[in-house]
PDB file of C-alpha atoms in Angstrom:
ATOM      1  CA  GLN A1233      86.756 101.323  85.182  1.00 47.00           C
ATOM      2  CA  THR A1234      89.749 102.935  85.036  1.00 55.00           C
ATOM      3  CA  CYS A1235      92.964 103.442  83.613  1.00 58.00           C
ATOM      4  CA  PRO A1236      96.023 104.081  85.922  1.00 58.00           C
ATOM      5  CA  ALA A1237      98.553 104.747  83.137  1.00 58.00           C
ATOM      6  CA  GLY A1238      96.858 107.058  80.826  1.00 58.00           C
ATOM      7  CA  GLY A1239      95.165 109.125  83.849  1.00 58.00           C
ATOM      8  CA  GLU A1240      92.408 111.289  84.079  1.00 61.00           C
ATOM      9  CA  GLU A1241      92.734 112.045  80.503  1.00 63.00           C
ATOM     10  CA  VAL A1242      92.688 108.990  78.885  1.00 64.00           C
ATOM     11  CA  THR A1243      90.600 107.581  81.610  1.00 62.00           C
ATOM     12  CA  SER A1244      88.033 110.056  80.427  1.00 66.00           C
ATOM     13  CA  GLN A1245      88.069 108.933  76.599  1.00 68.00           C
ATOM     14  CA  VAL A1246      87.782 105.621  76.870  1.00 63.00           C
ATOM     15  CA  GLY A1247      84.376 106.517  78.930  1.00 63.00           C
ATOM     16  CA  GLU A1248      83.486 108.397  75.511  1.00 69.00           C
ATOM     17  CA  ILE A1249      84.307 105.547  73.585  1.00 72.00           C
ATOM     18  CA  LEU A1250      82.294 103.110  75.855  1.00 68.00           C
ATOM     19  CA  GLY A1251      79.355 105.244  75.840  1.00 68.00           C
ATOM     20  CA  VAL A1252      79.473 105.786  79.676  1.00 68.00           C
ATOM     21  CA  GLU A1253      80.119 108.334  82.438  1.00 65.00           C
ATOM     22  CA  ILE A1254      83.467 107.643  84.748  1.00 59.00           C
ATOM     23  CA  GLU A1255      83.394 109.979  87.853  1.00 59.00           C
ATOM     24  CA  GLY A1256      86.067 111.193  88.534  1.00 55.00           C
ATOM     25  CA  ALA A1257      88.291 109.891  91.160  1.00 56.00           C
ATOM     26  CA  LEU A1258      91.328 110.981  93.126  1.00 61.00           C
ATOM     27  CA  SER A1259      94.314 109.977  91.407  1.00 75.00           C
ATOM     28  CA  GLN A1260      96.439 106.973  92.678  1.00 83.00           C
ATOM     29  CA  TYR A1261      99.887 107.634  93.995  1.00 86.00           C
ATOM     30  CA  ALA A1262     102.702 105.385  95.490  1.00 91.00           C
ATOM     31  CA  ARG A1263     103.628 105.783  99.488  1.00 91.00           C
ATOM     32  CA  VAL A1264     106.601 104.098 101.037  1.00 94.00           C
ATOM     33  CA  ARG A1265     106.175 103.204 104.133  1.00 95.00           C
ATOM     34  CA  CYS A1266     109.864 103.304 105.544  1.00 96.00           C
ATOM     35  CA  GLY A1267     111.667 106.088 106.366  1.00 94.00           C
ATOM     36  CA  GLY A1268     115.208 105.493 107.511  1.00 95.00           C
ATOM     37  CA  THR A1269     118.219 105.876 104.780  1.00 95.00           C
ATOM     38  CA  PHE A1270     121.034 104.460 105.189  1.00 94.00           C
ATOM     39  CA  SER A1271     122.780 105.988 108.227  1.00 95.00           C
ATOM     40  CA  GLU A1272     119.095 105.965 109.921  1.00 96.00           C
ATOM     41  CA  ARG A1273     118.905 102.226 109.939  1.00 96.00           C
ATOM     42  CA  LYS A1274     121.556  99.836 111.320  1.00 96.00           C
ATOM     43  CA  GLN A1275     123.287  96.586 109.807  1.00 94.00           C
ATOM     44  CA  ASP A1276     123.698  94.186 111.591  1.00 94.00           C
ATOM     45  CA  ALA A1277     126.313  92.672 109.108  1.00 93.00           C
ATOM     46  CA  ASN A1278     127.741  93.187 105.265  1.00 92.00           C
ATOM     47  CA  TYR A1279     126.017  91.954 102.353  1.00 92.00           C
ATOM     48  CA  GLN A1280     127.838  91.095  99.092  1.00 91.00           C
ATOM     49  CA  GLY A1281     125.526  88.892  97.710  1.00 93.00           C
ATOM     50  CA  ILE A1282     123.283  90.217  94.267  1.00 95.00           C
ATOM     51  CA  GLN A1283     122.090  93.629  94.568  1.00 96.00           C
ATOM     52  CA  THR A1284     118.581  93.797  94.680  1.00 97.00           C
ATOM     53  CA  CYS A1285     115.940  93.268  97.389  1.00 98.00           C
ATOM     54  CA  GLN A1286     114.458  90.249  95.774  1.00 97.00           C
ATOM     55  CA  ALA A1287     117.695  88.277  96.835  1.00 97.00           C
ATOM     56  CA  ALA A1288     118.280  90.048  99.985  1.00 96.00           C
ATOM     57  CA  HIS A1289     115.185  89.166 101.039  1.00 96.00           C
ATOM     58  CA  LEU A1290     115.598  85.418  99.873  1.00 96.00           C
ATOM     59  CA  ILE A1291     118.677  85.303 102.141  1.00 92.00           C
ATOM     60  CA  GLY A1292     117.037  86.684 105.108  1.00 89.00           C
ATOM     61  CA  GLY A1293     117.390  90.589 105.120  1.00 90.00           C
ATOM     62  CA  ALA A1294     120.873  90.529 104.042  1.00 89.00           C
ATOM     63  CA  GLY A1295     122.457  91.541 107.251  1.00 93.00           C
ATOM     64  CA  LEU A1296     119.796  94.583 107.832  1.00 96.00           C
ATOM     65  CA  ALA A1297     118.918  94.429 112.003  1.00 97.00           C
ATOM     66  CA  CYS A1298     115.370  95.685 110.848  1.00 97.00           C
ATOM     67  CA  PHE A1299     112.974  92.788 109.457  1.00 96.00           C
ATOM     68  CA  TYR A1300     110.441  95.235 108.440  1.00 97.00           C
ATOM     69  CA  GLY A1301     112.256  97.941 106.669  1.00 97.00           C
ATOM     70  CA  CYS A1302     113.747  98.954 102.547  1.00 97.00           C
ATOM     71  CA  PHE A1303     116.355  97.017 101.014  1.00 97.00           C
ATOM     72  CA  GLY A1304     117.219  99.808  99.257  1.00 96.00           C
ATOM     73  CA  PHE A1305     118.316  98.191  95.666  1.00 97.00           C
ATOM     74  CA  GLY A1306     115.872  99.962  93.742  1.00 97.00           C
ATOM     75  CA  ASP A1307     113.661  96.643  92.808  1.00 98.00           C
ATOM     76  CA  CYS A1308     110.738  99.345  93.019  1.00 98.00           C
ATOM     77  CA  LYS A1309     112.198 101.540  90.828  1.00 98.00           C
ATOM     78  CA  ASP A1310     113.634  99.149  88.314  1.00 98.00           C
ATOM     79  CA  ALA A1311     110.047  98.170  88.070  1.00 98.00           C
ATOM     80  CA  CYS A1312     108.403 101.268  87.268  1.00 98.00           C
ATOM     81  CA  PRO A1313     107.889 101.921  83.427  1.00 97.00           C
ATOM     82  CA  PHE A1314     107.043 105.864  83.925  1.00 96.00           C
ATOM     83  CA  ASP A1315     110.884 107.090  85.714  1.00 95.00           C
ATOM     84  CA  ALA A1316     108.870 108.775  88.497  1.00 94.00           C
ATOM     85  CA  ILE A1317     110.732 106.245  91.461  1.00 95.00           C
ATOM     86  CA  TYR A1318     114.127 107.293  92.096  1.00 94.00           C
ATOM     87  CA  MET A1319     116.575 106.631  95.067  1.00 95.00           C
ATOM     88  CA  GLU A1320     117.481 108.867  97.617  1.00 93.00           C
ATOM     89  CA  GLU A1321     120.017 107.544 100.521  1.00 94.00           C
ATOM     90  CA  GLY A1322     118.938 104.343 100.057  1.00 94.00           C
ATOM     91  CA  LEU A1323     115.257 104.786  99.737  1.00 95.00           C
ATOM     92  CA  PRO A1324     112.577 105.181  96.878  1.00 95.00           C
ATOM     93  CA  ARG A1325     111.449 108.706  96.475  1.00 92.00           C
ATOM     94  CA  ILE A1326     108.071 109.185  94.381  1.00 90.00           C
ATOM     95  CA  ASP A1327     107.883 111.820  91.714  1.00 88.00           C
ATOM     96  CA  VAL A1328     104.053 111.926  91.529  1.00 83.00           C
ATOM     97  CA  VAL A1329     104.350 113.924  88.800  1.00 85.00           C
ATOM     98  CA  ASN A1330     104.988 111.047  86.646  1.00 90.00           C
ATOM     99  CA  CYS A1331     103.472 108.477  88.831  1.00 91.00           C
ATOM    100  CA  THR A1332     100.303 107.055  87.175  1.00 91.00           C
ATOM    101  CA  GLY A1333      99.275 104.696  89.911  1.00 92.00           C
ATOM    102  CA  CYS A1334     100.060 101.357  87.827  1.00 94.00           C
ATOM    103  CA  GLY A1335     101.228  99.420  90.624  1.00 96.00           C
ATOM    104  CA  ASN A1336     104.502  97.838  89.506  1.00 98.00           C
ATOM    105  CA  CYS A1337     106.198  99.063  92.164  1.00 98.00           C
ATOM    106  CA  VAL A1338     103.580  97.809  94.665  1.00 98.00           C
ATOM    107  CA  THR A1339     104.416  94.218  92.950  1.00 98.00           C
ATOM    108  CA  ALA A1340     108.266  94.242  93.159  1.00 98.00           C
ATOM    109  CA  CYS A1341     108.691  95.393  96.813  1.00 98.00           C
ATOM    110  CA  PRO A1342     109.017  91.896  98.209  1.00 98.00           C
ATOM    111  CA  ARG A1343     108.152  93.670 101.784  1.00 97.00           C
ATOM    112  CA  ASP A1344     105.203  94.947 100.834  1.00 97.00           C
ATOM    113  CA  LEU A1345     106.386  98.985 101.955  1.00 97.00           C
ATOM    114  CA  ILE A1346     104.687 100.390  99.065  1.00 96.00           C
ATOM    115  CA  SER A1347     100.903 100.907  98.683  1.00 93.00           C
ATOM    116  CA  LEU A1348      98.922 103.080  96.727  1.00 92.00           C
ATOM    117  CA  ALA A1349      96.674 105.769  98.262  1.00 84.00           C
ATOM    118  CA  PRO A1350      94.716 109.060  96.934  1.00 78.00           C
ATOM    119  CA  ILE A1351      97.216 111.755  97.689  1.00 65.00           C
ATOM    120  CA  ASP A1352      95.318 115.025  97.818  1.00 62.00           C
ATOM    121  CA  ASP A1353      95.772 118.710  99.998  1.00 52.00           C
ATOM    122  CA  ASP A1354      93.709 117.129 102.647  1.00 59.00           C
ATOM    123  CA  GLN A1355      95.202 113.811 103.549  1.00 66.00           C
ATOM    124  CA  ASP A1356      99.336 115.001 103.867  1.00 78.00           C
ATOM    125  CA  HIS A1357     100.130 113.131 107.378  1.00 88.00           C
ATOM    126  CA  PHE A1358     101.694 109.736 106.645  1.00 89.00           C
ATOM    127  CA  VAL A1359     103.248 107.586 108.783  1.00 95.00           C
ATOM    128  CA  SER A1360     106.416 106.201 107.027  1.00 95.00           C
ATOM    129  CA  CYS A1361     107.351 103.019 108.736  1.00 97.00           C
ATOM    130  CA  SER A1362     106.307  99.689 108.655  1.00 98.00           C
ATOM    131  CA  ASN A1363     108.010  98.455 112.275  1.00 98.00           C
ATOM    132  CA  LEU A1364     105.912  96.032 113.783  1.00 98.00           C
ATOM    133  CA  ASP A1365     108.324  95.178 117.216  1.00 97.00           C
ATOM    134  CA  ARG A1366     108.276  97.595 120.996  1.00 96.00           C
ATOM    135  CA  GLY A1367     109.955 100.268 121.056  1.00 95.00           C
ATOM    136  CA  LYS A1368     113.050  99.310 122.227  1.00 96.00           C
ATOM    137  CA  GLU A1369     113.821  97.019 119.417  1.00 96.00           C
ATOM    138  CA  ALA A1370     112.280  99.393 117.046  1.00 97.00           C
ATOM    139  CA  ARG A1371     114.805 102.477 117.909  1.00 97.00           C
ATOM    140  CA  ARG A1372     117.777  99.599 118.262  1.00 97.00           C
ATOM    141  CA  VAL A1373     117.313  99.221 114.214  1.00 97.00           C
ATOM    142  CA  CYS A1374     116.342 101.982 113.296  1.00 98.00           C
ATOM    143  CA  LYS A1375     116.411 106.138 114.091  1.00 97.00           C
ATOM    144  CA  LYS A1376     113.111 107.197 111.834  1.00 96.00           C
ATOM    145  CA  ALA A1377     110.630 103.511 113.318  1.00 98.00           C
ATOM    146  CA  CYS A1378     107.202 104.220 115.213  1.00 98.00           C
ATOM    147  CA  ILE A1379     108.410 103.165 118.839  1.00 98.00           C
ATOM    148  CA  GLY A1380     104.901 103.017 119.781  1.00 97.00           C
ATOM    149  CA  CYS A1381     105.226 105.495 122.495  1.00 97.00           C
ATOM    150  CA  GLY A1382     101.514 106.515 121.554  1.00 97.00           C
ATOM    151  CA  LEU A1383     102.305 110.411 122.237  1.00 97.00           C
ATOM    152  CA  CYS A1384     100.298 110.646 118.442  1.00 97.00           C
ATOM    153  CA  VAL A1385      97.238 109.210 120.401  1.00 98.00           C
ATOM    154  CA  LYS A1386      97.671 111.025 122.902  1.00 97.00           C
ATOM    155  CA  VAL A1387      97.301 114.324 121.252  1.00 97.00           C
ATOM    156  CA  CYS A1388      95.316 114.042 118.456  1.00 97.00           C
ATOM    157  CA  PRO A1389      92.262 115.946 119.136  1.00 96.00           C
ATOM    158  CA  TYR A1390      89.686 114.649 116.031  1.00 96.00           C
ATOM    159  CA  ASP A1391      90.425 110.451 117.505  1.00 96.00           C
ATOM    160  CA  ALA A1392      92.400 109.898 114.129  1.00 96.00           C
ATOM    161  CA  VAL A1393      95.451 107.725 115.298  1.00 97.00           C
ATOM    162  CA  GLU A1394      95.638 105.008 116.824  1.00 97.00           C
ATOM    163  CA  MET A1395      97.797 102.268 117.812  1.00 97.00           C
ATOM    164  CA  GLU A1396      97.992  98.579 116.173  1.00 96.00           C
ATOM    165  CA  ASN A1397     100.464  95.936 116.379  1.00 96.00           C
ATOM    166  CA  ASN A1398     102.868  99.092 118.142  1.00 97.00           C
ATOM    167  CA  LEU A1399     102.315 101.013 114.836  1.00 98.00           C
ATOM    168  CA  ALA A1400     100.818 104.327 115.116  1.00 98.00           C
ATOM    169  CA  LYS A1401      98.200 104.144 112.358  1.00 96.00           C
ATOM    170  CA  ILE A1402      95.942 107.016 110.821  1.00 95.00           C
ATOM    171  CA  ASP A1403      92.512 107.136 110.297  1.00 93.00           C
ATOM    172  CA  HIS A1404      91.727 109.921 107.384  1.00 86.00           C
ATOM    173  CA  ARG A1405      88.260 109.417 108.190  1.00 89.00           C
ATOM    174  CA  ASN A1406      88.700 111.345 111.394  1.00 93.00           C
ATOM    175  CA  CYS A1407      92.201 113.463 110.708  1.00 92.00           C
ATOM    176  CA  GLN A1408      91.762 117.249 109.768  1.00 91.00           C
ATOM    177  CA  GLU A1409      95.493 117.774 109.402  1.00 89.00           C
ATOM    178  CA  CYS A1410      96.263 119.577 112.340  1.00 91.00           C
ATOM    179  CA  GLY A1411      99.642 118.251 112.355  1.00 91.00           C
ATOM    180  CA  LEU A1412      99.966 117.844 116.378  1.00 95.00           C
ATOM    181  CA  CYS A1413     100.931 113.885 115.347  1.00 96.00           C
ATOM    182  CA  ALA A1414     103.795 114.939 113.474  1.00 94.00           C
ATOM    183  CA  THR A1415     104.958 117.070 115.872  1.00 94.00           C
ATOM    184  CA  LYS A1416     104.956 115.443 118.661  1.00 95.00           C
ATOM    185  CA  CYS A1417     106.667 111.871 116.907  1.00 97.00           C
ATOM    186  CA  PRO A1418     109.748 111.747 118.655  1.00 97.00           C
ATOM    187  CA  THR A1419     111.439 109.699 116.195  1.00 97.00           C
ATOM    188  CA  ASP A1420     109.964 111.685 113.406  1.00 95.00           C
ATOM    189  CA  ALA A1421     108.324 108.526 111.853  1.00 96.00           C
ATOM    190  CA  ILE A1422     105.255 110.302 110.833  1.00 95.00           C
ATOM    191  CA  ILE A1423     105.652 112.931 108.301  1.00 91.00           C
ATOM    192  CA  ASP A1424     103.811 115.808 106.350  1.00 83.00           C
ATOM    193  CA  LEU A1425     103.913 114.751 102.872  1.00 76.00           C
ATOM    194  CA  GLY A1426     103.411 118.425 101.908  1.00 64.00           C
ATOM    195  CA  ALA A1427     106.651 119.485 103.357  1.00 58.00           C
ATOM    196  CA  TYR A1428     108.611 116.459 103.099  1.00 52.00           C
ATOM    197  CA  GLN A1429     107.706 116.119  99.296  1.00 52.00           C
ATOM    198  CA  ASN A1430     105.930 118.522  97.074  1.00 44.00           C
ATOM    199  CA  TRP A1431     103.173 116.314  95.914  1.00 44.00           C
ATOM    200  CA  LYS A1432     102.379 118.858  93.438  1.00 42.00           C
ATOM    201  CA  LYS A1433     105.755 118.926  91.573  1.00 43.00           C
ATOM    202  CA  ILE A1434     108.929 117.156  92.769  1.00 43.00           C
ATOM    203  CA  LYS A1435     112.398 117.973  91.502  1.00 43.00           C
ATOM    204  CA  LYS A1436     114.569 115.051  91.415  1.00 46.00           C
ATOM    205  CA  PRO A1437     118.303 115.610  92.199  1.00 47.00           C
ATOM    206  CA  LYS A1438     120.777 116.018  89.328  1.00 46.00           C
ATOM    207  CA  GLU A1439     122.876 112.482  90.057  1.00 46.00           C
ATOM    208  CA  PRO A1440     120.443 110.532  92.134  1.00 44.00           C
ATOM    209  CA  THR A1441     122.506 107.654  94.515  1.00 45.00           C
ATOM    210  CA  SER A1442     122.263 104.205  93.805  1.00 45.00           C
ATOM    211  CA  PRO A1443     124.545 102.255  96.084  1.00 45.00           C
ATOM    212  CA  THR A1444     126.013  99.144  94.677  1.00 42.00           C
ATOM    213  CA  THR A1445     126.794  97.339  98.926  1.00 46.00           C
ATOM    214  CA  ILE A1446     124.996  98.124 101.684  1.00 45.00           C
ATOM    215  CA  SER A1447     127.848  98.578 104.713  1.00 43.00           C
TER     216      SER A1447
END
């Protein structure tokens, strides 16, 4: 009953044409569940193959040490018809001004690192990691990995954080955005989206980086 590409205005117009009232809903934006840049994630081998995430995934990871992490070749960027994704230090960044929540980037990512979720002023904290390995191995492959230490769970006064398969998970139904989880996280795997990226008006760099090889 909504039109992601057209946004709220088009959705309202569709409702008028159909003669129905479409209740407003929070806009959906893409979130990337990986926070390890080129300098923060480990390479076990130098990949010289086809420079796409799909190709790298098909041959078992293209030398990327993290089995769960972003390859950084930008398949998601290429799939976006709204110029809402740019690459920076090997990670996709989302321009929420242009993002319509169409979901093309979600489909394009071979490692399922991108999801759509409502973003508003009350849901700013986010676990930017997908690594399910235990702490020592997770830390070995990425400086920004969630190591499953559980500090976020212990400090949360609202029981809004839990550990699931060695990975922190925030329940936004209970989360009051106090920020203690992000403050205490030893690897900065939990980020404040409001501080990390201005979700109301984000400015893209003049020359976004898009390396041709991972080394």
